[in-house]
PDB file of C-alpha atoms in Angstrom:
ATOM      1  CA  MET A   4      -9.594 -19.443 -31.392  1.00 88.00           C
ATOM      2  CA  PHE A   5      -8.744 -20.925 -27.297  1.00 89.00           C
ATOM      3  CA  ASP A   6      -5.013 -20.070 -28.476  1.00 92.00           C
ATOM      4  CA  LYS A   7      -6.137 -16.382 -29.084  1.00 93.00           C
ATOM      5  CA  ILE A   8      -8.029 -16.109 -25.947  1.00 93.00           C
ATOM      6  CA  MET A   9      -5.018 -16.990 -23.904  1.00 94.00           C
ATOM      7  CA  LEU A  10      -3.261 -15.018 -26.085  1.00 95.00           C
ATOM      8  CA  LEU A  11      -5.469 -12.217 -24.817  1.00 95.00           C
ATOM      9  CA  ALA A  12      -5.158 -12.648 -21.352  1.00 95.00           C
ATOM     10  CA  MET A  13      -1.970 -12.901 -21.151  1.00 96.00           C
ATOM     11  CA  PHE A  14      -1.659  -9.432 -22.709  1.00 96.00           C
ATOM     12  CA  LEU A  15      -3.908  -8.137 -20.014  1.00 96.00           C
ATOM     13  CA  LEU A  16      -2.119  -9.757 -17.614  1.00 96.00           C
ATOM     14  CA  SER A  17       1.012  -7.761 -18.881  1.00 96.00           C
ATOM     15  CA  ILE A  18      -0.843  -4.583 -18.820  1.00 96.00           C
ATOM     16  CA  SER A  19      -1.841  -5.247 -15.672  1.00 95.00           C
ATOM     17  CA  VAL A  20       1.721  -5.069 -14.166  1.00 96.00           C
ATOM     18  CA  VAL A  21       2.521  -2.183 -15.966  1.00 96.00           C
ATOM     19  CA  ILE A  22      -0.022  -0.375 -14.033  1.00 94.00           C
ATOM     20  CA  ALA A  23       0.906  -1.657 -10.921  1.00 94.00           C
ATOM     21  CA  LEU A  24       4.497  -0.776 -11.589  1.00 94.00           C
ATOM     22  CA  TYR A  25       3.540   3.024 -11.484  1.00 93.00           C
ATOM     23  CA  ARG A  26       2.091   2.486  -7.996  1.00 93.00           C
ATOM     24  CA  VAL A  27       5.531   1.096  -6.899  1.00 94.00           C
ATOM     25  CA  ILE A  28       7.357   4.255  -8.773  1.00 94.00           C
ATOM     26  CA  ARG A  29       4.947   6.958  -7.721  1.00 90.00           C
ATOM     27  CA  GLY A  30       3.963   5.920  -4.170  1.00 85.00           C
ATOM     28  CA  PRO A  31       3.848   8.386  -1.677  1.00 89.00           C
ATOM     29  CA  SER A  32       4.991   5.986   1.228  1.00 89.00           C
ATOM     30  CA  ILE A  33       6.729   2.917   1.044  1.00 91.00           C
ATOM     31  CA  HIS A  34       3.849   1.100   2.478  1.00 93.00           C
ATOM     32  CA  ASP A  35       2.360   1.470  -0.791  1.00 93.00           C
ATOM     33  CA  ARG A  36       5.102  -0.248  -2.804  1.00 94.00           C
ATOM     34  CA  ILE A  37       5.112  -3.043  -1.001  1.00 94.00           C
ATOM     35  CA  LEU A  38       1.355  -2.975  -1.475  1.00 94.00           C
ATOM     36  CA  ALA A  39       1.824  -2.856  -5.459  1.00 94.00           C
ATOM     37  CA  LEU A  40       4.737  -5.524  -5.184  1.00 94.00           C
ATOM     38  CA  ASP A  41       3.076  -7.851  -3.625  1.00 94.00           C
ATOM     39  CA  SER A  42      -0.139  -7.327  -6.108  1.00 95.00           C
ATOM     40  CA  ILE A  43       2.729  -8.119  -8.594  1.00 95.00           C
ATOM     41  CA  GLY A  44       3.649 -10.923  -7.475  1.00 94.00           C
ATOM     42  CA  TYR A  45      -0.088 -12.445  -7.343  1.00 95.00           C
ATOM     43  CA  ILE A  46      -0.128 -11.038 -11.210  1.00 96.00           C
ATOM     44  CA  VAL A  47       3.173 -13.051 -11.854  1.00 95.00           C
ATOM     45  CA  ILE A  48       1.344 -15.920 -10.715  1.00 94.00           C
ATOM     46  CA  GLY A  49      -1.371 -15.970 -12.851  1.00 95.00           C
ATOM     47  CA  ILE A  50       1.189 -15.084 -16.023  1.00 96.00           C
ATOM     48  CA  VAL A  51       2.673 -18.203 -15.273  1.00 95.00           C
ATOM     49  CA  ALA A  52      -0.271 -20.506 -14.910  1.00 94.00           C
ATOM     50  CA  VAL A  53      -1.479 -19.046 -18.539  1.00 95.00           C
ATOM     51  CA  HIS A  54       1.842 -19.133 -20.148  1.00 95.00           C
ATOM     52  CA  SER A  55       1.497 -23.448 -18.905  1.00 94.00           C
ATOM     53  CA  ILE A  56      -1.796 -23.534 -20.789  1.00 93.00           C
ATOM     54  CA  MET A  57      -0.289 -22.401 -24.088  1.00 93.00           C
ATOM     55  CA  LEU A  58       2.576 -24.449 -23.498  1.00 92.00           C
ATOM     56  CA  ASP A  59       0.495 -27.460 -22.586  1.00 88.00           C
ATOM     57  CA  SER A  60       3.220 -28.696 -20.493  1.00 89.00           C
ATOM     58  CA  HIS A  61       2.816 -28.914 -16.345  1.00 84.00           C
ATOM     59  CA  ALA A  62       6.691 -28.537 -15.482  1.00 88.00           C
ATOM     60  CA  TYR A  63       6.232 -25.515 -14.420  1.00 91.00           C
ATOM     61  CA  LEU A  64       3.457 -26.006 -12.038  1.00 91.00           C
ATOM     62  CA  GLU A  65       6.302 -25.441  -8.784  1.00 91.00           C
ATOM     63  CA  THR A  66       7.107 -22.365  -9.770  1.00 92.00           C
ATOM     64  CA  ILE A  67       3.879 -20.767  -8.621  1.00 92.00           C
ATOM     65  CA  LEU A  68       3.562 -22.531  -5.034  1.00 93.00           C
ATOM     66  CA  LEU A  69       7.312 -20.987  -4.910  1.00 94.00           C
ATOM     67  CA  ILE A  70       6.476 -17.547  -6.394  1.00 93.00           C
ATOM     68  CA  GLY A  71       3.758 -17.436  -3.833  1.00 93.00           C
ATOM     69  CA  ILE A  72       5.947 -18.558  -0.629  1.00 94.00           C
ATOM     70  CA  LEU A  73       8.318 -15.842  -1.219  1.00 95.00           C
ATOM     71  CA  ALA A  74       6.396 -12.574  -2.165  1.00 94.00           C
ATOM     72  CA  PHE A  75       4.556 -13.913   1.144  1.00 95.00           C
ATOM     73  CA  LEU A  76       7.384 -14.216   3.438  1.00 95.00           C
ATOM     74  CA  SER A  77       9.239 -10.894   1.812  1.00 94.00           C
ATOM     75  CA  THR A  78       5.804  -8.761   2.295  1.00 94.00           C
ATOM     76  CA  ILE A  79       5.858 -10.194   6.201  1.00 93.00           C
ATOM     77  CA  ALA A  80       9.286  -9.600   6.538  1.00 92.00           C
ATOM     78  CA  LEU A  81       9.367  -6.043   5.309  1.00 91.00           C
ATOM     79  CA  SER A  82       6.136  -4.818   6.979  1.00 91.00           C
ATOM     80  CA  LYS A  83       7.274  -5.675   9.925  1.00 89.00           C
ATOM     81  CA  TYR A  84      10.445  -4.070   9.270  1.00 90.00           C
ATOM     82  CA  MET A  85       9.048  -1.050   8.637  1.00 88.00           C
ATOM     83  CA  GLU A  86       7.008  -0.653  11.965  1.00 83.00           C
ATOM     84  CA  GLY A  87       9.615  -1.423  14.586  1.00 79.00           C
ATOM     85  CA  GLY A  88      12.466  -2.374  12.937  1.00 74.00           C
ATOM     86  CA  VAL A  89      12.532  -5.292  14.370  1.00 71.00           C
ATOM     87  CA  VAL A  90      11.317  -8.462  12.484  1.00 70.00           C
ATOM     88  CA  ASP A  91      11.149 -11.454  15.189  1.00 71.00           C
ATOM     89  CA  ALA A  92      10.611 -10.126  18.555  1.00 68.00           C
ATOM     90  CA  ARG A  93      12.387 -13.148  20.212  1.00 70.00           C
ATOM     91  CA  LYS A  94      14.604 -12.761  23.063  1.00 69.00           C
ATOM     92  CA  SER A  95      18.315 -13.930  21.969  1.00 69.00           C
ATOM     93  CA  ASP A  96      20.449 -16.063  24.722  1.00 67.00           C
ATOM     94  CA  ASP A  97      23.158 -12.806  24.749  1.00 61.00           C
TER      95      ASP A  97
ATOM     96  CA  MET B 421     -21.320 -31.161 -27.866  1.00 66.00           C
ATOM     97  CA  HIS B 422     -17.884 -32.181 -28.001  1.00 80.00           C
ATOM     98  CA  ALA B 423     -16.029 -32.835 -24.783  1.00 81.00           C
ATOM     99  CA  LYS B 424     -12.831 -30.974 -25.960  1.00 84.00           C
ATOM    100  CA  ALA B 425     -14.778 -27.785 -26.960  1.00 87.00           C
ATOM    101  CA  MET B 426     -16.927 -27.509 -23.511  1.00 89.00           C
ATOM    102  CA  ILE B 427     -13.690 -27.877 -21.292  1.00 90.00           C
ATOM    103  CA  GLU B 428     -12.039 -25.076 -23.886  1.00 91.00           C
ATOM    104  CA  ILE B 429     -15.469 -23.219 -22.797  1.00 93.00           C
ATOM    105  CA  VAL B 430     -14.730 -23.500 -19.276  1.00 93.00           C
ATOM    106  CA  VAL B 431     -11.461 -23.235 -19.141  1.00 94.00           C
ATOM    107  CA  GLY B 432     -11.608 -19.664 -21.414  1.00 94.00           C
ATOM    108  CA  ILE B 433     -14.167 -18.306 -19.651  1.00 95.00           C
ATOM    109  CA  LEU B 434     -12.391 -18.471 -15.766  1.00 95.00           C
ATOM    110  CA  VAL B 435      -9.221 -17.346 -17.094  1.00 95.00           C
ATOM    111  CA  ILE B 436     -10.847 -14.551 -18.632  1.00 95.00           C
ATOM    112  CA  THR B 437     -12.532 -14.236 -15.667  1.00 96.00           C
ATOM    113  CA  GLY B 438      -9.362 -13.883 -13.341  1.00 95.00           C
ATOM    114  CA  THR B 439      -7.619 -11.723 -16.316  1.00 96.00           C
ATOM    115  CA  VAL B 440     -10.246  -9.151 -16.010  1.00 96.00           C
ATOM    116  CA  LEU B 441     -10.603  -9.287 -12.272  1.00 96.00           C
ATOM    117  CA  SER B 442      -6.936  -8.886 -11.992  1.00 95.00           C
ATOM    118  CA  LEU B 443      -7.161  -5.620 -14.196  1.00 95.00           C
ATOM    119  CA  ILE B 444      -9.828  -4.280 -12.061  1.00 95.00           C
ATOM    120  CA  SER B 445      -7.350  -4.646  -9.146  1.00 95.00           C
ATOM    121  CA  SER B 446      -4.598  -2.859 -10.739  1.00 95.00           C
ATOM    122  CA  LEU B 447      -6.867   0.082 -11.821  1.00 95.00           C
ATOM    123  CA  GLY B 448      -7.928   0.024  -8.120  1.00 93.00           C
ATOM    124  CA  ILE B 449      -4.508   0.407  -7.161  1.00 93.00           C
ATOM    125  CA  ILE B 450      -3.483   3.721  -8.729  1.00 92.00           C
ATOM    126  CA  ARG B 451      -7.343   5.402  -8.817  1.00 93.00           C
ATOM    127  CA  LEU B 452      -7.293   4.767  -4.847  1.00 92.00           C
ATOM    128  CA  PRO B 453      -6.428   7.664  -3.039  1.00 91.00           C
ATOM    129  CA  ASP B 454      -5.512   6.087  -0.091  1.00 91.00           C
ATOM    130  CA  VAL B 455      -2.853   2.759   1.070  1.00 91.00           C
ATOM    131  CA  TYR B 456      -5.751   1.958   3.461  1.00 92.00           C
ATOM    132  CA  ASN B 457      -7.920   1.890   0.428  1.00 92.00           C
ATOM    133  CA  ARG B 458      -5.476   0.484  -2.093  1.00 93.00           C
ATOM    134  CA  ALA B 459      -5.472  -2.889   0.144  1.00 93.00           C
ATOM    135  CA  HIS B 460      -9.257  -3.273  -0.691  1.00 92.00           C
ATOM    136  CA  ALA B 461      -8.119  -3.329  -4.103  1.00 91.00           C
ATOM    137  CA  SER B 462      -4.827  -5.764  -3.662  1.00 91.00           C
ATOM    138  CA  THR B 463      -6.573  -8.138  -0.808  1.00 92.00           C
ATOM    139  CA  LYS B 464      -9.875  -8.991  -2.434  1.00 92.00           C
ATOM    140  CA  SER B 465      -9.613  -8.523  -6.104  1.00 93.00           C
ATOM    141  CA  ALA B 466      -6.224  -9.778  -7.354  1.00 94.00           C
ATOM    142  CA  THR B 467      -6.782 -12.772  -4.527  1.00 94.00           C
ATOM    143  CA  LEU B 468     -10.041 -13.500  -6.559  1.00 95.00           C
ATOM    144  CA  GLY B 469      -8.361 -13.253 -10.219  1.00 95.00           C
ATOM    145  CA  ILE B 470      -5.394 -15.304  -9.353  1.00 95.00           C
ATOM    146  CA  LEU B 471      -8.073 -18.481  -7.832  1.00 95.00           C
ATOM    147  CA  CYS B 472     -10.555 -18.241 -11.308  1.00 95.00           C
ATOM    148  CA  ILE B 473      -6.778 -18.417 -13.155  1.00 95.00           C
ATOM    149  CA  LEU B 474      -5.569 -21.124 -11.179  1.00 95.00           C
ATOM    150  CA  LEU B 475      -8.836 -23.218 -11.271  1.00 94.00           C
ATOM    151  CA  GLY B 476      -8.805 -22.774 -14.781  1.00 94.00           C
ATOM    152  CA  ALA B 477      -5.931 -24.148 -15.300  1.00 94.00           C
ATOM    153  CA  PHE B 478      -6.609 -27.209 -12.965  1.00 94.00           C
ATOM    154  CA  PHE B 479      -9.356 -27.997 -14.747  1.00 93.00           C
ATOM    155  CA  TYR B 480      -7.439 -27.888 -18.020  1.00 93.00           C
ATOM    156  CA  PHE B 481      -4.446 -30.254 -16.939  1.00 92.00           C
ATOM    157  CA  ILE B 482      -7.493 -32.832 -15.960  1.00 91.00           C
ATOM    158  CA  TYR B 483      -8.369 -32.887 -19.633  1.00 88.00           C
ATOM    159  CA  THR B 484      -5.968 -33.257 -21.332  1.00 87.00           C
ATOM    160  CA  HIS B 485      -3.111 -34.687 -19.639  1.00 84.00           C
ATOM    161  CA  GLY B 486      -5.241 -36.702 -17.307  1.00 83.00           C
ATOM    162  CA  VAL B 487      -2.813 -34.938 -14.590  1.00 80.00           C
ATOM    163  CA  SER B 488      -4.588 -34.084 -11.205  1.00 81.00           C
ATOM    164  CA  SER B 489      -1.912 -31.430 -10.522  1.00 85.00           C
ATOM    165  CA  ILE B 490      -2.299 -31.486  -6.672  1.00 90.00           C
ATOM    166  CA  ARG B 491       0.441 -28.754  -6.632  1.00 90.00           C
ATOM    167  CA  LEU B 492      -2.427 -26.162  -8.441  1.00 91.00           C
ATOM    168  CA  LEU B 493      -4.791 -27.067  -5.177  1.00 93.00           C
ATOM    169  CA  LEU B 494      -2.044 -26.361  -3.040  1.00 93.00           C
ATOM    170  CA  GLY B 495      -1.417 -22.863  -4.546  1.00 92.00           C
ATOM    171  CA  ILE B 496      -5.231 -22.209  -4.617  1.00 94.00           C
ATOM    172  CA  VAL B 497      -5.317 -22.956  -1.058  1.00 95.00           C
ATOM    173  CA  PHE B 498      -2.014 -20.942  -0.190  1.00 94.00           C
ATOM    174  CA  VAL B 499      -2.904 -17.868  -1.916  1.00 94.00           C
ATOM    175  CA  PHE B 500      -6.557 -17.435  -0.776  1.00 94.00           C
ATOM    176  CA  LEU B 501      -4.921 -17.805   2.842  1.00 94.00           C
ATOM    177  CA  THR B 502      -2.106 -15.938   2.620  1.00 93.00           C
ATOM    178  CA  GLY B 503      -3.655 -12.610   0.384  1.00 93.00           C
ATOM    179  CA  PRO B 504      -5.695 -11.057   3.025  1.00 93.00           C
ATOM    180  CA  VAL B 505      -3.443 -11.599   5.690  1.00 94.00           C
ATOM    181  CA  ALA B 506      -0.414 -10.129   3.678  1.00 94.00           C
ATOM    182  CA  GLY B 507      -2.770  -7.046   3.409  1.00 94.00           C
ATOM    183  CA  HIS B 508      -3.423  -6.612   6.728  1.00 94.00           C
ATOM    184  CA  ILE B 509      -0.195  -7.044   8.109  1.00 93.00           C
ATOM    185  CA  ILE B 510       0.911  -4.235   5.848  1.00 93.00           C
ATOM    186  CA  ILE B 511      -1.908  -2.114   6.915  1.00 92.00           C
ATOM    187  CA  ARG B 512      -1.180  -2.561  10.306  1.00 92.00           C
ATOM    188  CA  SER B 513       2.380  -1.336   9.826  1.00 92.00           C
ATOM    189  CA  ALA B 514       1.016   1.663   8.127  1.00 92.00           C
ATOM    190  CA  HIS B 515      -0.894   2.803  10.927  1.00 91.00           C
ATOM    191  CA  ARG B 516       2.099   1.962  13.282  1.00 89.00           C
ATOM    192  CA  SER B 517       4.229   4.295  11.372  1.00 89.00           C
ATOM    193  CA  LYS B 518       1.424   6.912  11.604  1.00 88.00           C
ATOM    194  CA  VAL B 519       1.050   7.102   7.471  1.00 87.00           C
ATOM    195  CA  VAL B 520      -1.701   9.718   7.036  1.00 86.00           C
ATOM    196  CA  LEU B 521      -5.002   9.263   5.833  1.00 87.00           C
ATOM    197  CA  ALA B 522      -6.283  10.728   2.686  1.00 85.00           C
ATOM    198  CA  ASP B 523      -8.076  14.256   3.026  1.00 84.00           C
ATOM    199  CA  ILE B 524     -11.865  13.141   1.987  1.00 85.00           C
ATOM    200  CA  SER B 525     -11.446  10.457   5.108  1.00 84.00           C
ATOM    201  CA  VAL B 526     -14.096  11.097   7.830  1.00 85.00           C
ATOM    202  CA  GLN B 527     -13.206   8.902  10.728  1.00 84.00           C
ATOM    203  CA  ASP B 528     -10.126   6.778  12.287  1.00 84.00           C
ATOM    204  CA  ASP B 529     -11.986   4.011  13.743  1.00 84.00           C
ATOM    205  CA  LEU B 530      -8.256   2.268  15.137  1.00 84.00           C
ATOM    206  CA  GLN B 531      -7.191   6.209  16.371  1.00 84.00           C
ATOM    207  CA  ASN B 532     -10.851   6.290  18.112  1.00 85.00           C
ATOM    208  CA  TYR B 533     -10.169   2.858  19.694  1.00 86.00           C
ATOM    209  CA  LEU B 534      -7.061   3.315  20.741  1.00 85.00           C
ATOM    210  CA  ASP B 535      -7.354   6.589  22.359  1.00 86.00           C
ATOM    211  CA  SER B 536      -9.996   5.619  24.791  1.00 87.00           C
ATOM    212  CA  GLN B 537      -7.588   2.032  25.326  1.00 87.00           C
ATOM    213  CA  LYS B 538      -5.329   4.828  26.383  1.00 86.00           C
ATOM    214  CA  ASN B 539      -8.146   7.120  28.443  1.00 86.00           C
ATOM    215  CA  VAL B 540      -8.745   3.709  29.764  1.00 83.00           C
ATOM    216  CA  GLU B 541      -5.101   2.891  31.263  1.00 79.00           C
ATOM    217  CA  SER B 542      -4.542   6.503  32.463  1.00 76.00           C
ATOM    218  CA  LYS B 543      -6.777   6.615  34.668  1.00 67.00           C
TER     219      LYS B 543
END
């Protein structure tokens, strides 16, 4: 019963990724695509957590933190680049 | 009731709640009319869904392995803090890049505020 519930959760999360992928392909502006990719990153974190419950192993829990950090940093870099072309607005020495 | 059955019920409820919230967030991303509206779906609903799933995993691993994995708690705090911040930065960048609002929008508060600031400065 518990295994079936985890399998159902994994199936529904995969459907969520496919649905959000439609917005990545279709989105009229780039910001739609950035938003949908950020959401896909969060759903993939959920998939990794459910998978590690199913496998009964706590070896994959570091990838949750890694995926979260990488998704956040790339979202911020992409957004600031789309805004003005400059990601890091510090004065350079030369 | 047996303790293992109780833990499985709690974890199952949390995981199913988180999954349904993530599904609703994805439906919101494809159905809402505007990039500014889609940010609601991404920042509120998806973040809460992930929090519920990670909380369920935390309780599961405390019971079965006796391992209180602090990485899951760190992940929960990190996603809770950075989810809405990322959504805010995307939307601010979209407004500065002049992405148009949807047709059914009634008012643009930020544009009114920026115009009033510009009028104050030019006087």
